[in-house]
mmCIF file of C-alpha atoms in Angstrom:
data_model
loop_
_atom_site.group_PDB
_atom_site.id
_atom_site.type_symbol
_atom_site.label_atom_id
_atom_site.label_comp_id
_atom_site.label_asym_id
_atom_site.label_seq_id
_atom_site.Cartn_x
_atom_site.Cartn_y
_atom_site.Cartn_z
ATOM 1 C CA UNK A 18 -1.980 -55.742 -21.340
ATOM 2 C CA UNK A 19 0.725 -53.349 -19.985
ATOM 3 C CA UNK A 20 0.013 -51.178 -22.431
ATOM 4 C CA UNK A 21 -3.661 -50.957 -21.184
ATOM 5 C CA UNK A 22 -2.616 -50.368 -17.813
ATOM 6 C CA UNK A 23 0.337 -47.717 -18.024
ATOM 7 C CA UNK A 24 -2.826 -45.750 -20.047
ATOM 8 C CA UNK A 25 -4.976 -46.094 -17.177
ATOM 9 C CA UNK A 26 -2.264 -44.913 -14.987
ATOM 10 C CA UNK A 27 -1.421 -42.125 -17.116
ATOM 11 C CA UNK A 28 -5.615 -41.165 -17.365
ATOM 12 C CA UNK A 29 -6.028 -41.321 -13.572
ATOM 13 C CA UNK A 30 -2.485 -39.659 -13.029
ATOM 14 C CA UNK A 31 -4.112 -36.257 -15.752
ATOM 15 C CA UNK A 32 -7.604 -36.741 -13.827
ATOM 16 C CA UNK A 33 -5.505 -35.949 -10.420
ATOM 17 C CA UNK A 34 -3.134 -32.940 -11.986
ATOM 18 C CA UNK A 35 -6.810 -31.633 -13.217
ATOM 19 C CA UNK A 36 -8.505 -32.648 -9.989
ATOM 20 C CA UNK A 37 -5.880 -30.463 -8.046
ATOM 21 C CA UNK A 38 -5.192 -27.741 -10.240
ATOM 22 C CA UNK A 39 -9.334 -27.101 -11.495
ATOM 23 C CA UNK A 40 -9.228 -24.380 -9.033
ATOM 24 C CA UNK A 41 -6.802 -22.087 -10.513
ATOM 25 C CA UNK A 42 -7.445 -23.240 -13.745
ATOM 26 C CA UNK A 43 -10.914 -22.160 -13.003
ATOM 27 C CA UNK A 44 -9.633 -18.312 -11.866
ATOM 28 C CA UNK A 45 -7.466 -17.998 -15.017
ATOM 29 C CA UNK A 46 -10.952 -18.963 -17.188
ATOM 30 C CA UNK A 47 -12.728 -14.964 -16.300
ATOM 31 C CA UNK A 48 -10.057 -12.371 -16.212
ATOM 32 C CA UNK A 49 -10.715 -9.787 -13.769
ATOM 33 C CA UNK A 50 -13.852 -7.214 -13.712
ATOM 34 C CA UNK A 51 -12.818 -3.297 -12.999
ATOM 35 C CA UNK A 52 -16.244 -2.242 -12.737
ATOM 36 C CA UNK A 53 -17.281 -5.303 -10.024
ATOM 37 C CA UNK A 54 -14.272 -4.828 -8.196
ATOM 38 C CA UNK A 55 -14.920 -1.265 -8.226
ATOM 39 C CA UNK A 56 -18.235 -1.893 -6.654
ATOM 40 C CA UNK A 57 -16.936 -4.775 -4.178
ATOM 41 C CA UNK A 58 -14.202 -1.926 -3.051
ATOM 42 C CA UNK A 59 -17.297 0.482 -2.313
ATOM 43 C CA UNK A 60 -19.096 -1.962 -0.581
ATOM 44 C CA UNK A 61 -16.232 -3.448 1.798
ATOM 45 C CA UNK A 62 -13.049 -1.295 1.850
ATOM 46 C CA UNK A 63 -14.338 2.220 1.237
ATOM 47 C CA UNK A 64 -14.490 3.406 4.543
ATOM 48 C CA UNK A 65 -11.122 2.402 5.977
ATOM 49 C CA UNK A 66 -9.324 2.976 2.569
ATOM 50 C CA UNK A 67 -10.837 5.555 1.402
ATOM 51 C CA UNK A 68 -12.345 6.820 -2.157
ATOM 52 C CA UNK A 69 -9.017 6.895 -3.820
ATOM 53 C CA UNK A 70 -7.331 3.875 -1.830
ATOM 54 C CA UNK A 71 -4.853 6.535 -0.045
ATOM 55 C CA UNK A 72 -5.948 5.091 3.624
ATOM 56 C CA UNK A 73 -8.251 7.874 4.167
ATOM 57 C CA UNK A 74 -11.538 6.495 4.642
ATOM 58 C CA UNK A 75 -14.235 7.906 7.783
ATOM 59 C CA UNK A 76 -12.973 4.765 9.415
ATOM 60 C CA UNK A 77 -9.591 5.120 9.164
ATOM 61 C CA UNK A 78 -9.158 7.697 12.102
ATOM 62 C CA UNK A 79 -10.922 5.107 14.328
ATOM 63 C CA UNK A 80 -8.053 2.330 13.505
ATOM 64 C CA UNK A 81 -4.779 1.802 15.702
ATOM 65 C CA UNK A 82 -3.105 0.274 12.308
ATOM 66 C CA UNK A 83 -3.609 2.597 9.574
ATOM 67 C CA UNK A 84 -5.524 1.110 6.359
ATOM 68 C CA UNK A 85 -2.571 0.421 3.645
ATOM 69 C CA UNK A 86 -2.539 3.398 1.325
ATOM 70 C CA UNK A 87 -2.637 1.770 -2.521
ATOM 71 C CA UNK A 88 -0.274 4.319 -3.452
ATOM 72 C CA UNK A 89 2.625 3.859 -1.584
ATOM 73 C CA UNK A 90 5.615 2.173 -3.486
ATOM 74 C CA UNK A 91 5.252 -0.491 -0.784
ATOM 75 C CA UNK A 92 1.812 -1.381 -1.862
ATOM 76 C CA UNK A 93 2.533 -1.088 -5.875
ATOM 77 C CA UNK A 94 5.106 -3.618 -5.183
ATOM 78 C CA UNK A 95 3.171 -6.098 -3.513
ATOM 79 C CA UNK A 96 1.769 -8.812 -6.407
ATOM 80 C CA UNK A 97 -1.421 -9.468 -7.656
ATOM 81 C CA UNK A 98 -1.354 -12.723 -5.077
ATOM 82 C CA UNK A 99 -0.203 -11.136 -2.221
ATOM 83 C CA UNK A 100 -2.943 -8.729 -2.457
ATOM 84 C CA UNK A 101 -5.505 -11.784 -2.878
ATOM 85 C CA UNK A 102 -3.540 -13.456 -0.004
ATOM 86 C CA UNK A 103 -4.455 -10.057 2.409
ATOM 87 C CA UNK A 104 -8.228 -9.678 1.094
ATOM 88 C CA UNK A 105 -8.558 -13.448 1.569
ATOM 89 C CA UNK A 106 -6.683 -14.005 4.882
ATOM 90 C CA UNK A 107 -6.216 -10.469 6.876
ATOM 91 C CA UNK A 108 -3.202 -8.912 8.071
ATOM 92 C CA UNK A 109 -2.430 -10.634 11.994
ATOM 93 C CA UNK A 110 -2.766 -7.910 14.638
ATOM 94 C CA UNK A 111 -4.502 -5.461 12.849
ATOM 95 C CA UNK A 112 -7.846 -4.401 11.426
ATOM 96 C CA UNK A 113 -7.888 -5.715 8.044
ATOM 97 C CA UNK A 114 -9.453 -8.971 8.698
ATOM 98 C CA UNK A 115 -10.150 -12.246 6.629
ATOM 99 C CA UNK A 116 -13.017 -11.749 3.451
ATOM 100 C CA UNK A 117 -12.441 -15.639 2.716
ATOM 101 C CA UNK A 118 -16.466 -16.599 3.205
ATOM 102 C CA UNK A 119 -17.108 -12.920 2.413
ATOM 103 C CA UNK A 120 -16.363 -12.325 -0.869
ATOM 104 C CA UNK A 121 -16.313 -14.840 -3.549
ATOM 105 C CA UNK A 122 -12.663 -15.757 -5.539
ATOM 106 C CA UNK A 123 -13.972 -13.834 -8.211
ATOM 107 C CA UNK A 124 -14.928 -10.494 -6.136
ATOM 108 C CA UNK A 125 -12.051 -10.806 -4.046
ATOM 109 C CA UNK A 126 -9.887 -11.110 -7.924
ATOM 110 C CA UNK A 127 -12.243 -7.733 -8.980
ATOM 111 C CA UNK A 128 -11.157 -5.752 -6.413
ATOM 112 C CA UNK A 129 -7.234 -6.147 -6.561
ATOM 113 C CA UNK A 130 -7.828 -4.949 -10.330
ATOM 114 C CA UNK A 131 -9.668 -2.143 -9.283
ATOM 115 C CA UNK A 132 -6.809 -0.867 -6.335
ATOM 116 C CA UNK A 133 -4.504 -1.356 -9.107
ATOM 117 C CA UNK A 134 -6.523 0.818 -11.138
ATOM 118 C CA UNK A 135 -6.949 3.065 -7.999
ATOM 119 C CA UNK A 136 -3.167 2.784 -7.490
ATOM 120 C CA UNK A 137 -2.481 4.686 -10.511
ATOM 121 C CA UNK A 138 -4.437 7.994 -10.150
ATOM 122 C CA UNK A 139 -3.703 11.326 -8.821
ATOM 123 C CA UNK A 140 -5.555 12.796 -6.303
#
């Protein structure tokens, strides 16, 4: 009998872990997509970052807070989830606002491969 319940607490207790973690087990499952981010970055961040992510878009002149420029060593040092955390959330007190309800987990995971791709050519 105990043994039938400790295995019901341990199935229940993996069911919860999987419950919780699904989600970023689930992101893990489709690595990234250059050529959809690349498109998602055309769509939505083109005109404030610009073509090449240096902060140069048509919009960018408009903006009291300049667009972050991919290429600075500030923004190659920022990680992978920082850069989802920004897309997803915004930066407080300036333009970049939240894409959460936007841009799906997976467009919003395209486009920070596609800066980093951006992030590492010349002008």
């Amino acid at each position: 009998m105990q043994t039938f319940s400790r295995s019901i607490i341990v199935t229940l207790s993996m069911g919860l872990i999987g419950f919780l973690f699904a989600p970023l087990l689930y992101a893990q499952d489709y690595p990234a997509d250059i050529t959809r981010g690349k498109d998602v970055y055309q769509r939505h961040c083109q005109a404030c970052h610009g073509v090449g992510g240096w902060g140069d878009g048509p919009d960018a002149k408009a903006l009291k807070v300049a667009p972050a420029n991919f290429h600075r060593f500030s923004s190659f040092l920022k990680s992978d989830e920082e850069l989802l955390r920004t897309i997803e959330h915004g930066v407080v007190f300036s333009p970049m606002h939240s894409w959460r309800g936007q841009l799906t987990d997976g467009e919003m995971q395209d486009v920070v491969a596609y800066i980093r791709l951006l992030a590492q050519q010349e002008r």
